[in-house]
Amino acid sequence: MSLNAERSYKMKLRDVENAFKYRRIPYPKRSVELIALLAISCTFFLFMHTNKLNSRLKEMEVKLQPSEFSALGLTGNHISGHDAGKHDDINTLHGTYQYLKSTGQLENLDPAHLNNTPKAERDFVFYNRLEKTGSQSMTRLIKQLGDRLGFDTYRNIVRPSRPITDDEENENDLVEQLFELGEHAVYVEHANWVNFTKHGSPSPIYINMIRHPIQKVISAYYYQRHPLIFAQTLMRNPNKPLKNKKFFDTKFNDCVRNRVRPYCVFDAHNPFNGDWRRFSLHLCGNSEICTHFNSETTTQIAKMNVEREYAVVGSWEDTNVTLAVLEAYIPRFFTGATEVYYNRTEQFTINTVSHDTHLDKDVEEYLKSSFSFEIELYLFIKQRLYKQYIAVHKNAFQSN
Ligand SMILES: *[C@@H]1O[C@H](CO)[C@@H](O)[C@H](O)[C@H]1NC(C)=O
Ligand SMILES: *[C@@H]1O[C@H](CO)[C@@H](O)[C@H](O)[C@H]1NC(C)=O
Ligand SMILES: *[C@@H]1O[C@H](CO)[C@@H](O)[C@H](O)[C@H]1NC(C)=O
C-alpha cells in the first residue's frame, strides 16, 4: 500500500537538532464534503444520544466522587479551603506530608499502590505532552536518558494546525503506528489521552507534565505574541492570518479585562484553544465531553485517568520531586534523571519566553473562577505527585 510506503519513508526522517525520530500522522484524504456530511450526521447522532450520555455521566460522577478521585481522600472543594489551615498549606510537599501523617494515612502509604507502571502491557512510554509546561525540556532530558539507558525516542513532524480532538480513525491510526515502533521506546507528542485497550493494543506507560493553569495561559499568551515564535508558525503555516500591532502590544491583563475574543474570554462557550486553555482536555481524551472547558465532568474523567492510567504526572515547579518520582516509579526509562538534569541544568532550559506574570486583582479573580475546575485538577495532580514521593521517601521525612 502506498500509505505504508509513505509512512515508512517518513519514519526514517530525523530531526537533526536533537536526533528525535519523526512519526507522521497522515491527514485524512477524504473530501471536505464528506467530512461536512459526517459532521452533520455525528451532530444529529450526538443530539439523539445526549440525554442518555448525560445520565450515564451523572451516574459515573456519583460513582467516582469524591474520595476515589482525590489523591488525599478529600473532595476538590476541601482542598483549597481552610480545612487545610490547621496544617501547613496542603498544596505543598510538606503540607501533604503533615496531612497524611495527621490522618493516619502515612503508615499504610505504599508505593506499590501508587504505581501504575506495572499495569503497562509494553515497555513503551506515551508522553502526550501538554503545551507550555516545559515539555521541550523534558523531551530533551528523555533523549539524553535514552542515549544512556538504551531506548529510542520518537515524535511527530510539526503539524501546521490540528483539531483539538482526533477522530476515531486518526486515533486508531496513531495506536497502530505506535505499536509498529516496537518496545523500549518513548513517544512524545501533543495529543490527547488515548485508551490503547479500546483499540486492541497493549497499553503503554503514560506520563505527562503540568503547570499552574493560569501561569500556563499567560505563558502561552506571550509565547504566541513573541515575534520570533510568530514568524516560525507563519513559516509552517503560510495561510495563518497576519496580526496587527495591537495584537502584539496588548498586555495580558488588559486583554483579559477587556474580554477580547477569542484570546481572553475564558468561558465554557468559547471554543478557542489557541492559548491551550483546556488543560483537562489532554488528560481526558478525544471524546466530545473532553472539549468542555472548565467542566466538572471533564475534570472527573481527567482525574480518573491520572489516578488509574498515568504512571507519573510531574511538574517543573517541583523539579526535584518530579525527577525523583520518575526515577522511582519508571526506573527503566528514568534512572539517573536527577544526575543528568543537574549536571548541566542550562541545557534543559529551552523554548522559554520571559514575560510579565503579574496579575491585577480583578483579572486574577476572573481567572480563578473561570479556571476553578482546571485548578482543582492541577492541585489533585500535585498532591498525587507529592504522595508518590512521600511513599518512597517516608523515612527521610521522619528523621527531620
Ligand atoms: C478503555 O477501553 C476498554 C475497552 O473498551 C474499557 O474496558 C476501559 O474501561 C477503558 N478505560 C478507560 C480508563 O476508559
Ligand atoms: C534539588 O536537587 C539538586 C541536586 O540533587 C540540589 O542541588 C538542589 O539544591 C535541590 N533543590 C531543592 C529545591 O531541593
Ligand atoms: C556531565 O557533563 C559532562 C560534560 O559537561 C559529561 O562529560 C558527563 O558525562 C556528564 N555526566 C552525566 C552524568 O551526564
Short mmCIF file of C-alpha atoms and ligand atoms in Angstrom, two decimals:
data_model
loop_
_atom_site.label_atom_id
_atom_site.label_comp_id
_atom_site.label_asym_id
_atom_site.label_seq_id
_atom_site.Cartn_x
_atom_site.Cartn_y
_atom_site.Cartn_z
CA MET A 1 0.00 0.00 0.00
CA SER A 2 1.25 3.44 -0.89
CA LEU A 3 0.28 4.77 2.51
CA ASN A 4 2.56 2.28 4.19
CA ALA A 5 5.39 3.07 1.82
CA GLU A 6 4.98 6.74 2.54
CA ARG A 7 4.77 6.07 6.23
CA SER A 8 7.97 4.07 6.43
CA TYR A 9 9.75 6.75 4.43
CA LYS A 10 8.60 9.41 6.86
CA MET A 11 9.55 7.28 9.83
CA LYS A 12 13.15 7.42 8.73
CA LEU A 13 13.28 11.19 8.78
CA ARG A 14 15.34 12.56 11.58
CA ASP A 15 15.28 15.80 13.43
CA VAL A 16 18.87 16.91 13.12
CA GLU A 17 18.76 19.19 16.10
CA ASN A 18 18.21 16.56 18.73
CA ALA A 19 18.02 13.39 16.70
CA PHE A 20 14.47 12.67 17.70
CA LYS A 21 12.89 10.33 15.22
CA TYR A 22 9.80 11.58 13.50
CA ARG A 23 6.49 9.95 13.23
CA ARG A 24 3.91 11.15 10.77
CA ILE A 25 0.21 11.47 11.30
CA PRO A 26 -1.48 11.04 7.95
CA TYR A 27 -4.10 13.59 7.08
CA PRO A 28 -7.41 12.05 6.13
CA LYS A 29 -7.67 12.18 2.36
CA ARG A 30 -11.43 12.47 2.32
CA SER A 31 -13.12 15.32 0.60
CA VAL A 32 -14.32 18.26 2.62
CA GLU A 33 -17.92 17.48 1.65
CA LEU A 34 -17.74 14.05 3.13
CA ILE A 35 -16.33 15.44 6.35
CA ALA A 36 -19.11 18.01 6.49
CA LEU A 37 -21.70 15.31 5.93
CA LEU A 38 -20.13 13.19 8.61
CA ALA A 39 -20.09 16.13 10.97
CA ILE A 40 -23.75 16.76 10.40
CA SER A 41 -24.69 13.15 10.97
CA CYS A 42 -22.48 13.00 14.04
CA THR A 43 -24.13 16.10 15.44
CA PHE A 44 -27.50 14.52 14.89
CA PHE A 45 -26.37 11.27 16.42
CA LEU A 46 -24.89 13.08 19.40
CA PHE A 47 -28.03 15.11 19.81
CA MET A 48 -30.07 11.92 19.94
CA HIS A 49 -27.75 10.43 22.48
CA THR A 50 -27.02 13.44 24.63
CA ASN A 51 -29.69 12.66 27.18
CA LYS A 52 -28.58 9.10 27.56
CA LEU A 53 -24.97 10.16 27.76
CA ASN A 54 -25.71 12.85 30.31
CA SER A 55 -27.41 10.43 32.63
CA ARG A 56 -24.58 7.93 32.16
CA LEU A 57 -22.06 10.60 33.04
CA LYS A 58 -24.07 11.69 36.04
CA GLU A 59 -24.10 8.08 37.20
CA MET A 60 -20.39 7.89 36.64
CA GLU A 61 -19.76 11.11 38.55
CA VAL A 62 -21.68 9.81 41.51
CA LYS A 63 -19.72 6.59 41.44
CA LEU A 64 -16.42 8.35 41.09
CA GLN A 65 -16.85 11.06 43.63
CA PRO A 66 -15.40 12.07 45.86
CA SER A 67 -12.66 10.29 47.70
CA GLU A 68 -11.75 7.85 44.98
CA PHE A 69 -10.54 10.65 42.78
CA SER A 70 -8.98 12.84 45.31
CA ALA A 71 -5.39 11.97 45.92
CA LEU A 72 -5.72 12.68 49.63
CA GLY A 73 -9.21 11.44 50.27
CA LEU A 74 -10.66 14.95 50.15
CA THR A 75 -13.04 16.39 47.64
CA GLY A 76 -11.66 19.14 45.48
CA ASN A 77 -13.74 21.69 47.37
CA HIS A 78 -11.93 20.99 50.57
CA ILE A 79 -8.53 21.11 49.06
CA SER A 80 -8.05 24.84 48.94
CA GLY A 81 -10.45 25.59 51.78
CA HIS A 82 -9.49 26.26 55.37
CA ASP A 83 -9.65 22.56 56.24
CA ALA A 84 -6.02 22.73 55.38
CA GLY A 85 -5.49 25.72 57.62
CA LYS A 86 -4.62 23.65 60.65
CA HIS A 87 -1.74 22.11 58.78
CA ASP A 88 0.81 23.73 56.60
CA ASP A 89 -0.57 24.59 53.20
CA ILE A 90 -1.73 21.23 51.99
CA ASN A 91 -0.69 22.06 48.46
CA THR A 92 2.97 21.80 49.31
CA LEU A 93 5.11 18.73 49.76
CA HIS A 94 5.47 19.33 53.48
CA GLY A 95 1.80 20.15 53.94
CA THR A 96 0.82 16.96 52.17
CA TYR A 97 3.16 15.02 54.43
CA GLN A 98 1.65 16.61 57.54
CA TYR A 99 -1.83 15.89 56.29
CA LEU A 100 -1.11 12.24 55.56
CA LYS A 101 0.52 11.88 58.97
CA SER A 102 -2.24 13.54 60.96
CA THR A 103 -4.93 11.47 59.25
CA GLY A 104 -3.11 8.21 59.82
CA GLN A 105 -2.68 7.55 56.11
CA LEU A 106 1.08 7.78 56.24
CA GLU A 107 1.63 4.42 57.88
CA ASN A 108 -0.08 2.48 55.13
CA LEU A 109 1.32 4.54 52.31
CA ASP A 110 2.81 2.05 49.89
CA PRO A 111 4.48 2.97 46.58
CA ALA A 112 3.07 -0.23 45.06
CA HIS A 113 -0.45 1.17 45.44
CA LEU A 114 0.51 4.37 43.68
CA ASN A 115 2.41 2.75 40.87
CA ASN A 116 0.71 2.27 37.52
CA THR A 117 3.88 1.27 35.67
CA PRO A 118 3.37 -2.48 36.25
CA LYS A 119 -0.06 -2.16 34.62
CA ALA A 120 1.53 -1.28 31.29
CA GLU A 121 1.45 -4.11 28.78
CA ARG A 122 4.50 -3.00 26.88
CA ASP A 123 7.84 -1.35 27.54
CA PHE A 124 6.83 1.88 25.85
CA VAL A 125 6.26 5.38 27.22
CA PHE A 126 3.46 7.54 25.81
CA TYR A 127 4.13 11.16 26.75
CA ASN A 128 1.24 13.22 25.36
CA ARG A 129 2.93 16.44 26.34
CA LEU A 130 0.89 19.47 27.37
CA GLU A 131 1.79 22.77 25.78
CA LYS A 132 3.66 25.39 27.81
CA THR A 133 4.60 23.09 30.65
CA GLY A 134 8.30 22.83 29.77
CA SER A 135 7.70 19.78 27.65
CA GLN A 136 10.57 20.53 25.30
CA SER A 137 12.91 20.47 28.27
CA MET A 138 11.51 17.11 29.33
CA THR A 139 11.77 15.87 25.75
CA ARG A 140 15.43 16.77 25.67
CA LEU A 141 16.05 15.10 29.01
CA ILE A 142 14.34 11.92 27.77
CA LYS A 143 16.53 11.95 24.66
CA GLN A 144 19.68 12.07 26.79
CA LEU A 145 18.39 9.35 29.08
CA GLY A 146 17.60 7.26 26.00
CA ASP A 147 21.22 7.52 24.89
CA ARG A 148 22.40 6.42 28.33
CA LEU A 149 19.86 3.72 29.05
CA GLY A 150 19.38 2.41 25.53
CA PHE A 151 15.89 3.23 24.35
CA ASP A 152 14.57 5.02 21.26
CA THR A 153 12.73 8.32 21.24
CA TYR A 154 10.10 9.36 18.72
CA ARG A 155 7.97 12.37 17.98
CA ASN A 156 5.89 13.80 15.14
CA ILE A 157 6.62 16.19 12.38
CA VAL A 158 5.21 19.52 13.49
CA ARG A 159 1.75 19.90 12.05
CA PRO A 160 0.74 23.39 10.95
CA SER A 161 -2.57 23.12 12.74
CA ARG A 162 -4.60 20.38 14.18
CA PRO A 163 -8.09 19.89 15.55
CA ILE A 164 -8.41 19.87 19.34
CA THR A 165 -9.50 16.25 19.24
CA ASP A 166 -8.64 13.35 16.95
CA ASP A 167 -11.41 11.34 15.38
CA GLU A 168 -11.74 7.60 15.85
CA GLU A 169 -9.86 6.80 12.65
CA ASN A 170 -6.89 9.01 13.45
CA GLU A 171 -6.78 7.71 16.98
CA ASN A 172 -6.72 4.14 15.73
CA ASP A 173 -4.02 5.03 13.24
CA LEU A 174 -1.90 6.57 15.98
CA VAL A 175 -2.26 3.47 18.14
CA GLU A 176 -1.28 1.19 15.25
CA GLN A 177 1.74 3.26 14.32
CA LEU A 178 2.92 3.41 17.90
CA PHE A 179 2.66 -0.35 18.06
CA GLU A 180 4.90 -0.59 14.99
CA LEU A 181 7.58 1.42 16.76
CA GLY A 182 8.32 -1.60 18.93
CA GLU A 183 9.46 -1.92 22.53
CA HIS A 184 11.97 0.08 24.62
CA ALA A 185 10.89 3.43 23.26
CA VAL A 186 9.35 6.76 24.21
CA TYR A 187 6.88 8.65 22.05
CA VAL A 188 6.48 12.36 22.75
CA GLU A 189 3.79 14.45 21.17
CA HIS A 190 0.95 16.89 21.76
CA ALA A 191 -2.03 14.56 21.82
CA ASN A 192 -4.98 13.77 23.99
CA TRP A 193 -5.05 10.76 26.26
CA VAL A 194 -5.74 7.59 24.26
CA ASN A 195 -7.23 4.34 25.51
CA PHE A 196 -4.99 1.78 23.78
CA THR A 197 -7.05 -1.12 25.11
CA LYS A 198 -10.08 0.18 23.23
CA HIS A 199 -8.11 -0.24 20.01
CA GLY A 200 -6.98 -3.74 20.93
CA SER A 201 -3.41 -2.61 21.53
CA PRO A 202 -1.25 -3.26 24.64
CA SER A 203 -1.30 -0.27 26.96
CA PRO A 204 1.83 1.87 27.34
CA ILE A 205 3.30 3.70 30.34
CA TYR A 206 1.59 7.10 30.40
CA ILE A 207 3.41 10.21 31.62
CA ASN A 208 2.88 13.96 31.49
CA MET A 209 3.89 17.31 32.97
CA ILE A 210 1.70 20.12 34.26
CA ARG A 211 1.92 23.72 35.39
CA HIS A 212 -0.45 26.09 37.16
CA PRO A 213 -3.29 26.57 34.62
CA ILE A 214 -3.27 30.37 34.86
CA GLN A 215 0.50 30.60 34.54
CA LYS A 216 0.27 28.25 31.59
CA VAL A 217 -2.20 30.51 29.81
CA ILE A 218 -0.16 33.66 30.50
CA SER A 219 2.90 31.88 29.17
CA ALA A 220 1.04 30.76 26.05
CA TYR A 221 -0.33 34.27 25.55
CA TYR A 222 3.10 35.90 25.45
CA TYR A 223 4.68 32.97 23.63
CA GLN A 224 2.29 33.35 20.71
CA ARG A 225 2.98 37.08 20.60
CA HIS A 226 6.73 36.72 20.56
CA PRO A 227 7.83 37.94 17.10
CA LEU A 228 10.21 35.05 16.55
CA ILE A 229 7.69 32.42 17.52
CA PHE A 230 5.01 34.11 15.45
CA ALA A 231 7.33 34.13 12.42
CA GLN A 232 8.08 30.45 12.92
CA THR A 233 4.42 29.47 12.97
CA LEU A 234 3.88 31.63 9.89
CA MET A 235 6.58 29.70 8.06
CA ARG A 236 4.93 26.43 8.98
CA ASN A 237 1.50 27.67 8.05
CA PRO A 238 1.59 30.41 5.38
CA ASN A 239 -2.20 30.68 5.49
CA LYS A 240 -2.10 31.93 9.05
CA PRO A 241 -3.67 35.40 9.14
CA LEU A 242 -1.29 38.23 9.95
CA LYS A 243 -1.91 40.24 13.09
CA ASN A 244 -1.87 43.96 13.72
CA LYS A 245 0.38 45.80 16.14
CA LYS A 246 -2.30 45.83 18.81
CA PHE A 247 -2.30 42.03 18.88
CA PHE A 248 1.38 42.03 19.77
CA ASP A 249 1.32 45.01 22.13
CA THR A 250 -1.71 44.27 24.30
CA LYS A 251 -0.75 43.22 27.81
CA PHE A 252 -2.38 40.08 29.17
CA ASN A 253 -4.11 41.96 32.00
CA ASP A 254 -5.68 44.43 29.55
CA CYS A 255 -6.70 41.70 27.15
CA VAL A 256 -8.50 39.83 29.94
CA ARG A 257 -10.01 42.96 31.48
CA ASN A 258 -11.47 43.92 28.10
CA ARG A 259 -12.55 40.32 27.45
CA VAL A 260 -11.01 40.38 23.99
CA ARG A 261 -12.37 37.46 21.98
CA PRO A 262 -11.25 34.81 21.39
CA TYR A 263 -7.97 35.06 23.29
CA CYS A 264 -9.09 36.46 26.61
CA VAL A 265 -12.59 35.18 27.21
CA PHE A 266 -12.34 32.08 29.33
CA ASP A 267 -15.84 30.78 29.40
CA ALA A 268 -17.21 27.34 28.66
CA HIS A 269 -18.76 28.50 25.39
CA ASN A 270 -15.64 29.83 23.75
CA PRO A 271 -14.25 27.02 21.61
CA PHE A 272 -10.91 28.80 21.10
CA ASN A 273 -7.99 26.67 22.13
CA GLY A 274 -5.08 28.63 20.69
CA ASP A 275 -3.70 29.50 24.10
CA TRP A 276 -4.18 25.92 25.22
CA ARG A 277 -6.60 26.78 27.98
CA ARG A 278 -8.05 23.28 28.09
CA PHE A 279 -5.71 21.64 30.49
CA SER A 280 -8.15 18.81 31.30
CA LEU A 281 -8.78 18.02 27.62
CA HIS A 282 -5.42 16.35 27.13
CA LEU A 283 -5.77 14.21 30.21
CA CYS A 284 -9.40 13.36 29.45
CA GLY A 285 -9.21 12.16 25.84
CA ASN A 286 -10.72 12.62 22.39
CA SER A 287 -14.41 12.33 23.19
CA GLU A 288 -16.66 15.35 22.81
CA ILE A 289 -17.16 15.72 26.56
CA CYS A 290 -13.42 16.28 26.94
CA THR A 291 -13.58 19.51 24.93
CA HIS A 292 -15.74 21.20 27.57
CA PHE A 293 -13.68 23.90 29.19
CA ASN A 294 -13.55 24.06 32.97
CA SER A 295 -16.20 21.37 33.29
CA GLU A 296 -16.74 19.25 36.37
CA THR A 297 -17.32 16.10 34.33
CA THR A 298 -14.24 16.59 32.16
CA THR A 299 -12.23 17.19 35.30
CA GLN A 300 -13.50 13.98 36.89
CA ILE A 301 -12.63 11.92 33.83
CA ALA A 302 -9.18 13.52 33.72
CA LYS A 303 -8.65 12.76 37.42
CA MET A 304 -9.71 9.17 36.86
CA ASN A 305 -7.21 8.81 34.03
CA VAL A 306 -4.42 10.36 36.07
CA GLU A 307 -5.15 8.15 39.05
CA ARG A 308 -5.59 4.88 37.20
CA GLU A 309 -3.63 5.25 33.99
CA TYR A 310 -0.74 7.67 34.34
CA ALA A 311 2.45 6.39 35.91
CA VAL A 312 3.64 9.91 36.69
CA VAL A 313 2.33 13.41 36.05
CA GLY A 314 5.02 15.79 37.23
CA SER A 315 5.83 19.49 37.10
CA TRP A 316 8.92 21.65 36.66
CA GLU A 317 7.52 23.70 39.54
CA ASP A 318 8.74 20.76 41.65
CA THR A 319 11.77 19.68 39.69
CA ASN A 320 13.43 17.55 42.33
CA VAL A 321 10.27 15.82 43.41
CA THR A 322 9.30 15.11 39.82
CA LEU A 323 12.68 13.70 38.84
CA ALA A 324 12.81 11.57 41.99
CA VAL A 325 9.31 10.20 41.35
CA LEU A 326 10.11 9.44 37.71
CA GLU A 327 13.25 7.60 38.81
CA ALA A 328 11.42 5.62 41.47
CA TYR A 329 8.30 4.69 39.52
CA ILE A 330 9.67 4.30 35.97
CA PRO A 331 13.31 3.25 36.54
CA ARG A 332 13.66 1.59 33.14
CA PHE A 333 13.40 4.99 31.47
CA PHE A 334 14.40 7.49 34.14
CA THR A 335 17.24 6.08 36.22
CA GLY A 336 19.81 8.85 36.63
CA ALA A 337 17.38 11.61 35.60
CA THR A 338 18.31 13.84 38.53
CA GLU A 339 22.02 13.43 37.89
CA VAL A 340 21.72 14.10 34.16
CA TYR A 341 19.48 17.11 34.74
CA TYR A 342 21.64 18.80 37.36
CA ASN A 343 24.86 18.04 35.54
CA ARG A 344 24.04 20.78 33.05
CA THR A 345 20.75 22.39 34.01
CA GLU A 346 21.02 25.24 31.48
CA GLN A 347 20.78 22.69 28.68
CA PHE A 348 17.25 21.91 29.71
CA THR A 349 16.03 25.46 29.97
CA ILE A 350 14.76 25.89 26.45
CA ASN A 351 11.90 27.34 24.47
CA THR A 352 11.06 29.81 27.20
CA VAL A 353 9.96 33.37 26.62
CA SER A 354 10.41 35.70 29.54
CA HIS A 355 7.25 37.61 30.21
CA ASP A 356 5.28 39.55 32.77
CA THR A 357 3.49 37.18 35.16
CA HIS A 358 1.89 39.88 37.26
CA LEU A 359 -1.90 39.70 37.55
CA ASP A 360 -4.13 42.63 38.52
CA LYS A 361 -6.61 41.83 41.27
CA ASP A 362 -9.77 41.95 39.13
CA VAL A 363 -8.14 39.89 36.40
CA GLU A 364 -6.96 37.32 38.91
CA GLU A 365 -10.45 36.96 40.39
CA TYR A 366 -11.98 36.44 36.97
CA LEU A 367 -9.37 33.86 36.02
CA LYS A 368 -9.61 31.98 39.30
CA SER A 369 -13.31 31.47 38.84
CA SER A 370 -13.01 30.73 35.11
CA PHE A 371 -10.37 28.11 35.79
CA SER A 372 -11.81 26.72 39.03
CA PHE A 373 -12.06 23.11 37.84
CA GLU A 374 -8.80 23.29 35.96
CA ILE A 375 -7.14 24.46 39.18
CA GLU A 376 -8.81 21.66 41.10
CA LEU A 377 -7.36 19.15 38.66
CA TYR A 378 -3.97 20.80 38.93
CA LEU A 379 -3.96 20.58 42.73
CA PHE A 380 -5.15 16.99 42.59
CA ILE A 381 -2.20 16.10 40.36
CA LYS A 382 0.28 17.94 42.57
CA GLN A 383 -0.96 16.10 45.65
CA ARG A 384 -0.71 12.77 43.90
CA LEU A 385 2.85 13.60 42.89
CA TYR A 386 3.76 14.55 46.48
CA LYS A 387 2.08 11.43 47.77
CA GLN A 388 4.09 9.26 45.38
CA TYR A 389 7.25 11.00 46.53
CA ILE A 390 6.44 10.67 50.23
CA ALA A 391 5.62 6.97 49.80
CA VAL A 392 9.16 6.40 48.59
CA HIS A 393 10.96 8.84 50.91
CA LYS A 394 8.92 8.44 54.10
CA ASN A 395 11.96 7.80 56.25
CA ALA A 396 13.78 10.93 55.15
CA PHE A 397 10.78 12.95 56.37
CA GLN A 398 10.56 11.12 59.67
CA SER A 399 14.15 11.82 60.57
CA ASN A 400 13.57 15.56 60.13
C1 LIG B 1 -10.54 1.54 27.86
O1 LIG B 1 -11.24 0.73 26.96
C2 LIG B 1 -11.58 -0.54 27.48
C3 LIG B 1 -12.15 -1.38 26.35
O2 LIG B 1 -13.11 -0.67 25.65
C4 LIG B 1 -12.55 -0.35 28.64
O3 LIG B 1 -12.90 -1.58 29.20
C5 LIG B 1 -11.87 0.54 29.70
O4 LIG B 1 -12.77 0.82 30.74
C6 LIG B 1 -11.37 1.82 29.09
N1 LIG B 1 -10.60 2.52 30.10
C7 LIG B 1 -10.81 3.78 30.46
C8 LIG B 1 -9.95 4.30 31.53
O5 LIG B 1 -11.62 4.49 29.92
C1 LIG B 2 17.41 19.61 44.02
O1 LIG B 2 18.43 18.67 43.84
C2 LIG B 2 19.68 19.22 43.47
C3 LIG B 2 20.64 18.08 43.13
O2 LIG B 2 20.46 16.97 43.95
C4 LIG B 2 20.18 20.15 44.56
O3 LIG B 2 21.40 20.72 44.18
C5 LIG B 2 19.13 21.23 44.80
O4 LIG B 2 19.50 22.03 45.89
C6 LIG B 2 17.77 20.62 45.09
N1 LIG B 2 16.78 21.68 45.13
C7 LIG B 2 15.80 21.70 46.02
C8 LIG B 2 14.86 22.84 45.92
O5 LIG B 2 15.65 20.84 46.88
C1 LIG B 3 28.17 15.69 32.80
O1 LIG B 3 28.65 16.57 31.79
C2 LIG B 3 29.92 16.25 31.28
C3 LIG B 3 30.29 17.28 30.24
O2 LIG B 3 29.75 18.52 30.53
C4 LIG B 3 29.90 14.88 30.64
O3 LIG B 3 31.20 14.52 30.21
C5 LIG B 3 29.42 13.86 31.66
O4 LIG B 3 29.27 12.60 31.03
C6 LIG B 3 28.07 14.28 32.21
N1 LIG B 3 27.61 13.37 33.23
C7 LIG B 3 26.37 12.93 33.29
C8 LIG B 3 26.04 12.02 34.44
O5 LIG B 3 25.51 13.21 32.46
#
